[in-house]
């Protein structure tokens, strides 16, 4: 009997955690369901997966709305680039937002978060490799951004998120994740913030991320299979 892809990912997480001498329960698996239909989310939810990540606002809101009656316990994470005219949908429908890269986006999310919901949990996205094509704040600006975001009442700042450029081999993959962890530690100390989250690691490099302290890995294709259209 072949292992379900979700179970195989759990096994990869457990092995990396063991290698890092970490409790595997300290690593949250985020199933990235972008481009896949609500029926696929329901199939994976039925296997026990509760946290799902989405990149496109309208696609996500359609899925969340369709699934909420049968699956009220699912946790939804927005992980893609966000335009300021779409912040309200994220503030209303999501539990987490990982890709804060401008203060204006954070301010809008805070103001638009419905009062009856708990604060939106957020991470600041750091452009750890300084790639022109990638979003995220430059590492040297992340501290000031963190302090400003932490002061917003509708948000709860949890930590940093990063998407390093692809690298071959475990040692090379670990480098940018180690930088992100060090940056998190520095910002937490300098600004007196409790930052318990490092959202880093995807299908191709989750082991390296876990070895460097990831608390949340965002895994799409290893769970759902290849996506039809290439994603930016
Ligand atoms: C698509 C995406 C992922 C998942 O990527 P896979 O390589 O399919 O695991 C993780 N994080 C972000 C921000 C993404 O856009």
PDB file of C-alpha atoms and ligand atoms in Angstrom:
ATOM      1  CA  UNK A   1       0.000   0.000   0.000  1.00  0.00           C
ATOM      2  CA  UNK A   2       1.475   3.341  -0.953  1.00  0.00           C
ATOM      3  CA  UNK A   3       1.582   6.161   1.526  1.00  0.00           C
ATOM      4  CA  UNK A   4      -0.887   8.997   1.031  1.00  0.00           C
ATOM      5  CA  UNK A   5       1.090  12.121   0.038  1.00  0.00           C
ATOM      6  CA  UNK A   6      -0.093  13.882   3.205  1.00  0.00           C
ATOM      7  CA  UNK A   7       1.214  11.027   5.354  1.00  0.00           C
ATOM      8  CA  UNK A   8       4.498  11.118   3.439  1.00  0.00           C
ATOM      9  CA  UNK A   9       4.865  14.826   4.242  1.00  0.00           C
ATOM     10  CA  UNK A  10       4.164  14.120   7.922  1.00  0.00           C
ATOM     11  CA  UNK A  11       6.909  11.520   7.787  1.00  0.00           C
ATOM     12  CA  UNK A  12       9.366  14.018   6.250  1.00  0.00           C
ATOM     13  CA  UNK A  13       8.513  16.533   8.987  1.00  0.00           C
ATOM     14  CA  UNK A  14       8.958  13.907  11.709  1.00  0.00           C
ATOM     15  CA  UNK A  15      12.328  12.809  10.337  1.00  0.00           C
ATOM     16  CA  UNK A  16      13.632  16.363  10.039  1.00  0.00           C
ATOM     17  CA  UNK A  17      12.372  17.173  13.530  1.00  0.00           C
ATOM     18  CA  UNK A  18      14.150  14.153  14.906  1.00  0.00           C
ATOM     19  CA  UNK A  19      17.363  15.185  13.175  1.00  0.00           C
ATOM     20  CA  UNK A  20      16.985  18.681  14.639  1.00  0.00           C
ATOM     21  CA  UNK A  21      16.095  17.253  18.082  1.00  0.00           C
ATOM     22  CA  UNK A  22      12.826  19.126  17.971  1.00  0.00           C
ATOM     23  CA  UNK A  23       9.331  18.046  18.952  1.00  0.00           C
ATOM     24  CA  UNK A  24       7.477  17.417  15.652  1.00  0.00           C
ATOM     25  CA  UNK A  25       4.386  18.943  17.249  1.00  0.00           C
ATOM     26  CA  UNK A  26       6.204  22.291  17.335  1.00  0.00           C
ATOM     27  CA  UNK A  27       5.989  22.387  13.531  1.00  0.00           C
ATOM     28  CA  UNK A  28       2.649  23.259  11.969  1.00  0.00           C
ATOM     29  CA  UNK A  29       1.943  21.920   8.499  1.00  0.00           C
ATOM     30  CA  UNK A  30       0.157  24.400   6.272  1.00  0.00           C
ATOM     31  CA  UNK A  31      -1.398  22.681   3.235  1.00  0.00           C
ATOM     32  CA  UNK A  32      -1.161  25.121   0.325  1.00  0.00           C
ATOM     33  CA  UNK A  33      -4.311  24.492  -1.708  1.00  0.00           C
ATOM     34  CA  UNK A  34      -4.056  27.313  -4.265  1.00  0.00           C
ATOM     35  CA  UNK A  35      -5.389  26.335  -7.718  1.00  0.00           C
ATOM     36  CA  UNK A  36      -7.021  23.193  -6.289  1.00  0.00           C
ATOM     37  CA  UNK A  37     -10.806  23.010  -5.898  1.00  0.00           C
ATOM     38  CA  UNK A  38     -12.772  22.941  -2.641  1.00  0.00           C
ATOM     39  CA  UNK A  39     -13.367  19.214  -3.148  1.00  0.00           C
ATOM     40  CA  UNK A  40      -9.609  18.596  -2.883  1.00  0.00           C
ATOM     41  CA  UNK A  41      -9.430  20.663   0.308  1.00  0.00           C
ATOM     42  CA  UNK A  42     -12.307  18.613   1.744  1.00  0.00           C
ATOM     43  CA  UNK A  43     -10.542  15.374   0.821  1.00  0.00           C
ATOM     44  CA  UNK A  44      -7.378  16.446   2.630  1.00  0.00           C
ATOM     45  CA  UNK A  45      -9.366  17.886   5.556  1.00  0.00           C
ATOM     46  CA  UNK A  46     -11.020  14.468   5.950  1.00  0.00           C
ATOM     47  CA  UNK A  47      -7.516  13.038   6.509  1.00  0.00           C
ATOM     48  CA  UNK A  48      -7.147  15.326   9.525  1.00  0.00           C
ATOM     49  CA  UNK A  49      -5.438  18.366   7.991  1.00  0.00           C
ATOM     50  CA  UNK A  50      -6.809  21.632   9.453  1.00  0.00           C
ATOM     51  CA  UNK A  51      -4.597  24.521   8.263  1.00  0.00           C
ATOM     52  CA  UNK A  52      -4.784  25.599   4.612  1.00  0.00           C
ATOM     53  CA  UNK A  53      -2.877  28.287   2.722  1.00  0.00           C
ATOM     54  CA  UNK A  54      -4.176  30.306  -0.226  1.00  0.00           C
ATOM     55  CA  UNK A  55      -2.620  32.906  -2.546  1.00  0.00           C
ATOM     56  CA  UNK A  56      -5.466  34.417  -4.547  1.00  0.00           C
ATOM     57  CA  UNK A  57      -8.169  36.359  -2.732  1.00  0.00           C
ATOM     58  CA  UNK A  58     -11.214  35.586  -4.855  1.00  0.00           C
ATOM     59  CA  UNK A  59     -10.374  31.924  -5.337  1.00  0.00           C
ATOM     60  CA  UNK A  60      -9.802  31.590  -1.607  1.00  0.00           C
ATOM     61  CA  UNK A  61     -12.973  33.355  -0.529  1.00  0.00           C
ATOM     62  CA  UNK A  62     -15.021  31.139  -2.853  1.00  0.00           C
ATOM     63  CA  UNK A  63     -13.482  28.030  -1.296  1.00  0.00           C
ATOM     64  CA  UNK A  64     -13.758  29.240   2.289  1.00  0.00           C
ATOM     65  CA  UNK A  65     -17.406  30.144   1.797  1.00  0.00           C
ATOM     66  CA  UNK A  66     -18.171  26.797   0.182  1.00  0.00           C
ATOM     67  CA  UNK A  67     -16.374  24.748   2.852  1.00  0.00           C
ATOM     68  CA  UNK A  68     -17.275  26.609   6.048  1.00  0.00           C
ATOM     69  CA  UNK A  69     -20.690  24.938   6.653  1.00  0.00           C
ATOM     70  CA  UNK A  70     -19.236  21.404   6.581  1.00  0.00           C
ATOM     71  CA  UNK A  71     -15.754  22.271   7.847  1.00  0.00           C
ATOM     72  CA  UNK A  72     -16.122  25.099  10.388  1.00  0.00           C
ATOM     73  CA  UNK A  73     -12.876  24.162  12.154  1.00  0.00           C
ATOM     74  CA  UNK A  74     -10.491  24.792   9.261  1.00  0.00           C
ATOM     75  CA  UNK A  75      -7.890  27.522   9.697  1.00  0.00           C
ATOM     76  CA  UNK A  76      -7.205  29.729   6.672  1.00  0.00           C
ATOM     77  CA  UNK A  77      -3.867  31.400   5.968  1.00  0.00           C
ATOM     78  CA  UNK A  78      -3.312  34.014   3.284  1.00  0.00           C
ATOM     79  CA  UNK A  79       0.237  33.631   1.940  1.00  0.00           C
ATOM     80  CA  UNK A  80       0.324  35.516  -1.378  1.00  0.00           C
ATOM     81  CA  UNK A  81       0.920  39.099  -2.462  1.00  0.00           C
ATOM     82  CA  UNK A  82      -2.008  41.343  -1.498  1.00  0.00           C
ATOM     83  CA  UNK A  83      -3.222  44.510  -3.182  1.00  0.00           C
ATOM     84  CA  UNK A  84      -4.578  47.186  -0.888  1.00  0.00           C
ATOM     85  CA  UNK A  85      -8.022  47.119  -2.529  1.00  0.00           C
ATOM     86  CA  UNK A  86      -8.426  43.463  -1.465  1.00  0.00           C
ATOM     87  CA  UNK A  87      -7.437  43.725   2.194  1.00  0.00           C
ATOM     88  CA  UNK A  88     -11.048  43.687   3.455  1.00  0.00           C
ATOM     89  CA  UNK A  89     -11.682  40.166   2.113  1.00  0.00           C
ATOM     90  CA  UNK A  90      -8.573  38.910   3.909  1.00  0.00           C
ATOM     91  CA  UNK A  91      -9.464  40.736   7.145  1.00  0.00           C
ATOM     92  CA  UNK A  92     -12.946  39.207   7.126  1.00  0.00           C
ATOM     93  CA  UNK A  93     -12.276  35.626   5.984  1.00  0.00           C
ATOM     94  CA  UNK A  94      -8.814  34.610   7.140  1.00  0.00           C
ATOM     95  CA  UNK A  95      -7.190  33.584  10.448  1.00  0.00           C
ATOM     96  CA  UNK A  96      -3.622  34.347   9.404  1.00  0.00           C
ATOM     97  CA  UNK A  97      -1.816  36.562   6.898  1.00  0.00           C
ATOM     98  CA  UNK A  98       1.841  35.667   6.251  1.00  0.00           C
ATOM     99  CA  UNK A  99       2.853  38.171   3.604  1.00  0.00           C
ATOM    100  CA  UNK A 100       2.759  41.635   5.196  1.00  0.00           C
ATOM    101  CA  UNK A 101       5.260  43.674   3.197  1.00  0.00           C
ATOM    102  CA  UNK A 102       3.952  47.231   3.498  1.00  0.00           C
ATOM    103  CA  UNK A 103       2.700  49.131   6.518  1.00  0.00           C
ATOM    104  CA  UNK A 104      -0.271  50.391   4.521  1.00  0.00           C
ATOM    105  CA  UNK A 105      -1.509  46.806   4.022  1.00  0.00           C
ATOM    106  CA  UNK A 106      -1.125  46.097   7.741  1.00  0.00           C
ATOM    107  CA  UNK A 107      -2.980  49.281   8.703  1.00  0.00           C
ATOM    108  CA  UNK A 108      -5.873  48.451   6.406  1.00  0.00           C
ATOM    109  CA  UNK A 109      -6.095  44.855   7.657  1.00  0.00           C
ATOM    110  CA  UNK A 110      -6.111  46.087  11.255  1.00  0.00           C
ATOM    111  CA  UNK A 111      -8.833  48.671  10.616  1.00  0.00           C
ATOM    112  CA  UNK A 112     -10.946  46.210   8.619  1.00  0.00           C
ATOM    113  CA  UNK A 113     -10.686  43.256  10.986  1.00  0.00           C
ATOM    114  CA  UNK A 114     -14.233  42.650  12.289  1.00  0.00           C
ATOM    115  CA  UNK A 115     -14.543  43.440  16.014  1.00  0.00           C
ATOM    116  CA  UNK A 116     -16.177  40.089  16.779  1.00  0.00           C
ATOM    117  CA  UNK A 117     -13.164  38.145  15.476  1.00  0.00           C
ATOM    118  CA  UNK A 118      -9.867  37.671  17.314  1.00  0.00           C
ATOM    119  CA  UNK A 119      -6.973  39.750  15.946  1.00  0.00           C
ATOM    120  CA  UNK A 120      -5.651  38.584  12.566  1.00  0.00           C
ATOM    121  CA  UNK A 121      -2.389  36.693  13.158  1.00  0.00           C
ATOM    122  CA  UNK A 122       0.317  38.042  10.907  1.00  0.00           C
ATOM    123  CA  UNK A 123       3.883  37.530   9.783  1.00  0.00           C
ATOM    124  CA  UNK A 124       6.126  40.007   8.043  1.00  0.00           C
ATOM    125  CA  UNK A 125       7.475  38.714   4.755  1.00  0.00           C
ATOM    126  CA  UNK A 126      11.209  39.260   4.424  1.00  0.00           C
ATOM    127  CA  UNK A 127      12.929  39.289   1.042  1.00  0.00           C
ATOM    128  CA  UNK A 128      15.810  37.293   2.422  1.00  0.00           C
ATOM    129  CA  UNK A 129      17.722  36.985  -0.867  1.00  0.00           C
ATOM    130  CA  UNK A 130      17.087  40.562  -1.983  1.00  0.00           C
ATOM    131  CA  UNK A 131      15.518  39.373  -5.236  1.00  0.00           C
ATOM    132  CA  UNK A 132      14.022  42.163  -7.332  1.00  0.00           C
ATOM    133  CA  UNK A 133      11.239  39.858  -8.515  1.00  0.00           C
ATOM    134  CA  UNK A 134      10.106  38.896  -5.008  1.00  0.00           C
ATOM    135  CA  UNK A 135       7.946  40.731  -2.547  1.00  0.00           C
ATOM    136  CA  UNK A 136       8.883  41.167   1.087  1.00  0.00           C
ATOM    137  CA  UNK A 137      10.666  43.853   3.059  1.00  0.00           C
ATOM    138  CA  UNK A 138      14.475  44.078   2.920  1.00  0.00           C
ATOM    139  CA  UNK A 139      15.987  42.466   6.040  1.00  0.00           C
ATOM    140  CA  UNK A 140      17.304  45.810   7.306  1.00  0.00           C
ATOM    141  CA  UNK A 141      13.787  47.275   7.306  1.00  0.00           C
ATOM    142  CA  UNK A 142      12.059  44.320   8.963  1.00  0.00           C
ATOM    143  CA  UNK A 143      12.640  45.514  12.534  1.00  0.00           C
ATOM    144  CA  UNK A 144      10.990  48.889  12.048  1.00  0.00           C
ATOM    145  CA  UNK A 145       8.112  47.237  10.210  1.00  0.00           C
ATOM    146  CA  UNK A 146       7.690  44.690  13.009  1.00  0.00           C
ATOM    147  CA  UNK A 147       7.514  47.413  15.660  1.00  0.00           C
ATOM    148  CA  UNK A 148       4.895  49.335  13.666  1.00  0.00           C
ATOM    149  CA  UNK A 149       2.789  46.251  12.922  1.00  0.00           C
ATOM    150  CA  UNK A 150       2.933  45.062  16.535  1.00  0.00           C
ATOM    151  CA  UNK A 151       1.258  48.309  17.602  1.00  0.00           C
ATOM    152  CA  UNK A 152      -1.837  47.777  15.429  1.00  0.00           C
ATOM    153  CA  UNK A 153      -4.852  46.677  17.496  1.00  0.00           C
ATOM    154  CA  UNK A 154      -6.531  44.452  14.905  1.00  0.00           C
ATOM    155  CA  UNK A 155      -3.407  42.375  14.297  1.00  0.00           C
ATOM    156  CA  UNK A 156      -1.257  40.049  16.345  1.00  0.00           C
ATOM    157  CA  UNK A 157       2.303  39.888  15.070  1.00  0.00           C
ATOM    158  CA  UNK A 158       3.604  36.316  15.298  1.00  0.00           C
ATOM    159  CA  UNK A 159       6.882  36.358  13.371  1.00  0.00           C
ATOM    160  CA  UNK A 160       8.571  36.310   9.981  1.00  0.00           C
ATOM    161  CA  UNK A 161       7.938  34.572   6.676  1.00  0.00           C
ATOM    162  CA  UNK A 162      10.402  34.003   3.848  1.00  0.00           C
ATOM    163  CA  UNK A 163      10.600  32.424   0.402  1.00  0.00           C
ATOM    164  CA  UNK A 164      14.286  32.015  -0.468  1.00  0.00           C
ATOM    165  CA  UNK A 165      15.415  31.456  -4.041  1.00  0.00           C
ATOM    166  CA  UNK A 166      15.637  27.731  -4.881  1.00  0.00           C
ATOM    167  CA  UNK A 167      18.970  26.124  -4.007  1.00  0.00           C
ATOM    168  CA  UNK A 168      20.398  22.648  -4.515  1.00  0.00           C
ATOM    169  CA  UNK A 169      21.458  20.629  -1.510  1.00  0.00           C
ATOM    170  CA  UNK A 170      20.665  20.772   2.168  1.00  0.00           C
ATOM    171  CA  UNK A 171      23.600  22.931   3.255  1.00  0.00           C
ATOM    172  CA  UNK A 172      22.863  25.633   0.682  1.00  0.00           C
ATOM    173  CA  UNK A 173      19.144  25.517   1.461  1.00  0.00           C
ATOM    174  CA  UNK A 174      19.775  26.025   5.172  1.00  0.00           C
ATOM    175  CA  UNK A 175      21.643  29.325   4.736  1.00  0.00           C
ATOM    176  CA  UNK A 176      18.748  31.715   4.053  1.00  0.00           C
ATOM    177  CA  UNK A 177      16.605  29.987   6.689  1.00  0.00           C
ATOM    178  CA  UNK A 178      19.364  30.488   9.266  1.00  0.00           C
ATOM    179  CA  UNK A 179      19.483  34.179   8.292  1.00  0.00           C
ATOM    180  CA  UNK A 180      15.755  34.474   8.762  1.00  0.00           C
ATOM    181  CA  UNK A 181      15.907  32.855  12.172  1.00  0.00           C
ATOM    182  CA  UNK A 182      18.762  35.135  13.269  1.00  0.00           C
ATOM    183  CA  UNK A 183      16.814  38.153  12.044  1.00  0.00           C
ATOM    184  CA  UNK A 184      13.760  37.031  14.013  1.00  0.00           C
ATOM    185  CA  UNK A 185      15.880  36.653  17.160  1.00  0.00           C
ATOM    186  CA  UNK A 186      17.470  40.087  16.691  1.00  0.00           C
ATOM    187  CA  UNK A 187      14.157  41.846  16.091  1.00  0.00           C
ATOM    188  CA  UNK A 188      12.521  40.137  19.066  1.00  0.00           C
ATOM    189  CA  UNK A 189      15.373  41.208  21.351  1.00  0.00           C
ATOM    190  CA  UNK A 190      15.769  44.754  20.009  1.00  0.00           C
ATOM    191  CA  UNK A 191      12.074  45.591  20.047  1.00  0.00           C
ATOM    192  CA  UNK A 192      10.977  43.479  23.005  1.00  0.00           C
ATOM    193  CA  UNK A 193       8.566  41.467  20.867  1.00  0.00           C
ATOM    194  CA  UNK A 194       7.526  37.869  21.352  1.00  0.00           C
ATOM    195  CA  UNK A 195       7.918  36.367  17.868  1.00  0.00           C
ATOM    196  CA  UNK A 196       7.131  32.660  18.068  1.00  0.00           C
ATOM    197  CA  UNK A 197       6.639  31.966  14.365  1.00  0.00           C
ATOM    198  CA  UNK A 198       9.015  31.274  11.493  1.00  0.00           C
ATOM    199  CA  UNK A 199       6.943  30.524   8.389  1.00  0.00           C
ATOM    200  CA  UNK A 200       9.509  28.962   6.067  1.00  0.00           C
ATOM    201  CA  UNK A 201      10.032  25.830   4.008  1.00  0.00           C
ATOM    202  CA  UNK A 202       8.025  24.429   1.091  1.00  0.00           C
ATOM    203  CA  UNK A 203       7.803  21.079  -0.719  1.00  0.00           C
ATOM    204  CA  UNK A 204      11.403  21.223  -1.958  1.00  0.00           C
ATOM    205  CA  UNK A 205      13.158  22.489   1.170  1.00  0.00           C
ATOM    206  CA  UNK A 206      11.064  21.795   4.261  1.00  0.00           C
ATOM    207  CA  UNK A 207      13.804  19.683   5.880  1.00  0.00           C
ATOM    208  CA  UNK A 208      16.314  22.532   5.679  1.00  0.00           C
ATOM    209  CA  UNK A 209      13.750  24.932   7.126  1.00  0.00           C
ATOM    210  CA  UNK A 210      12.933  22.623  10.042  1.00  0.00           C
ATOM    211  CA  UNK A 211      16.639  22.192  10.801  1.00  0.00           C
ATOM    212  CA  UNK A 212      16.841  25.994  11.081  1.00  0.00           C
ATOM    213  CA  UNK A 213      13.810  26.386  13.327  1.00  0.00           C
ATOM    214  CA  UNK A 214      10.742  26.666  11.079  1.00  0.00           C
ATOM    215  CA  UNK A 215       7.535  26.531  13.117  1.00  0.00           C
ATOM    216  CA  UNK A 216       5.291  26.524  10.054  1.00  0.00           C
ATOM    217  CA  UNK A 217       6.042  24.850   6.726  1.00  0.00           C
ATOM    218  CA  UNK A 218       3.913  25.756   3.713  1.00  0.00           C
ATOM    219  CA  UNK A 219       3.551  22.687   1.503  1.00  0.00           C
ATOM    220  CA  UNK A 220       1.564  22.560  -1.726  1.00  0.00           C
ATOM    221  CA  UNK A 221       2.663  20.235  -4.501  1.00  0.00           C
ATOM    222  CA  UNK A 222       3.952  17.488  -2.189  1.00  0.00           C
ATOM    223  CA  UNK A 223       0.396  17.167  -0.833  1.00  0.00           C
ATOM    224  CA  UNK A 224      -1.849  18.049  -3.767  1.00  0.00           C
ATOM    225  CA  UNK A 225       0.353  17.184  -6.736  1.00  0.00           C
ATOM    226  CA  UNK A 226       1.698  19.512  -9.411  1.00  0.00           C
ATOM    227  CA  UNK A 227      -0.242  22.711 -10.102  1.00  0.00           C
ATOM    228  CA  UNK A 228      -1.689  23.272 -13.557  1.00  0.00           C
ATOM    229  CA  UNK A 229      -0.236  26.742 -14.085  1.00  0.00           C
ATOM    230  CA  UNK A 230       3.152  27.850 -12.832  1.00  0.00           C
ATOM    231  CA  UNK A 231       2.904  30.206  -9.863  1.00  0.00           C
ATOM    232  CA  UNK A 232       4.958  33.298  -9.353  1.00  0.00           C
TER     233      UNK A 232
HETATM  234  C1  LIG B   1       2.728  28.024  -3.648  1.00  0.00           C
HETATM  235  C2  LIG B   1       3.368  28.427  -2.386  1.00  0.00           C
HETATM  236  C3  LIG B   1       3.856  27.459  -1.480  1.00  0.00           C
HETATM  237  C4  LIG B   1       3.840  25.973  -1.753  1.00  0.00           C
HETATM  238  O1  LIG B   1       4.779  25.641  -2.713  1.00  0.00           O
HETATM  239  P1  LIG B   1       5.118  24.101  -3.073  1.00  0.00           P
HETATM  240  O2  LIG B   1       6.430  24.183  -3.720  1.00  0.00           O
HETATM  241  O3  LIG B   1       4.029  23.634  -3.962  1.00  0.00           O
HETATM  242  O4  LIG B   1       5.151  23.358  -1.787  1.00  0.00           O
HETATM  243  C5  LIG B   1       4.386  27.915  -0.277  1.00  0.00           C
HETATM  244  N1  LIG B   1       4.456  29.228   0.022  1.00  0.00           N
HETATM  245  C6  LIG B   1       4.007  30.175  -0.822  1.00  0.00           C
HETATM  246  C7  LIG B   1       4.103  31.600  -0.436  1.00  0.00           C
HETATM  247  C8  LIG B   1       3.461  29.805  -2.049  1.00  0.00           C
HETATM  248  O5  LIG B   1       3.043  30.759  -2.883  1.00  0.00           O
END
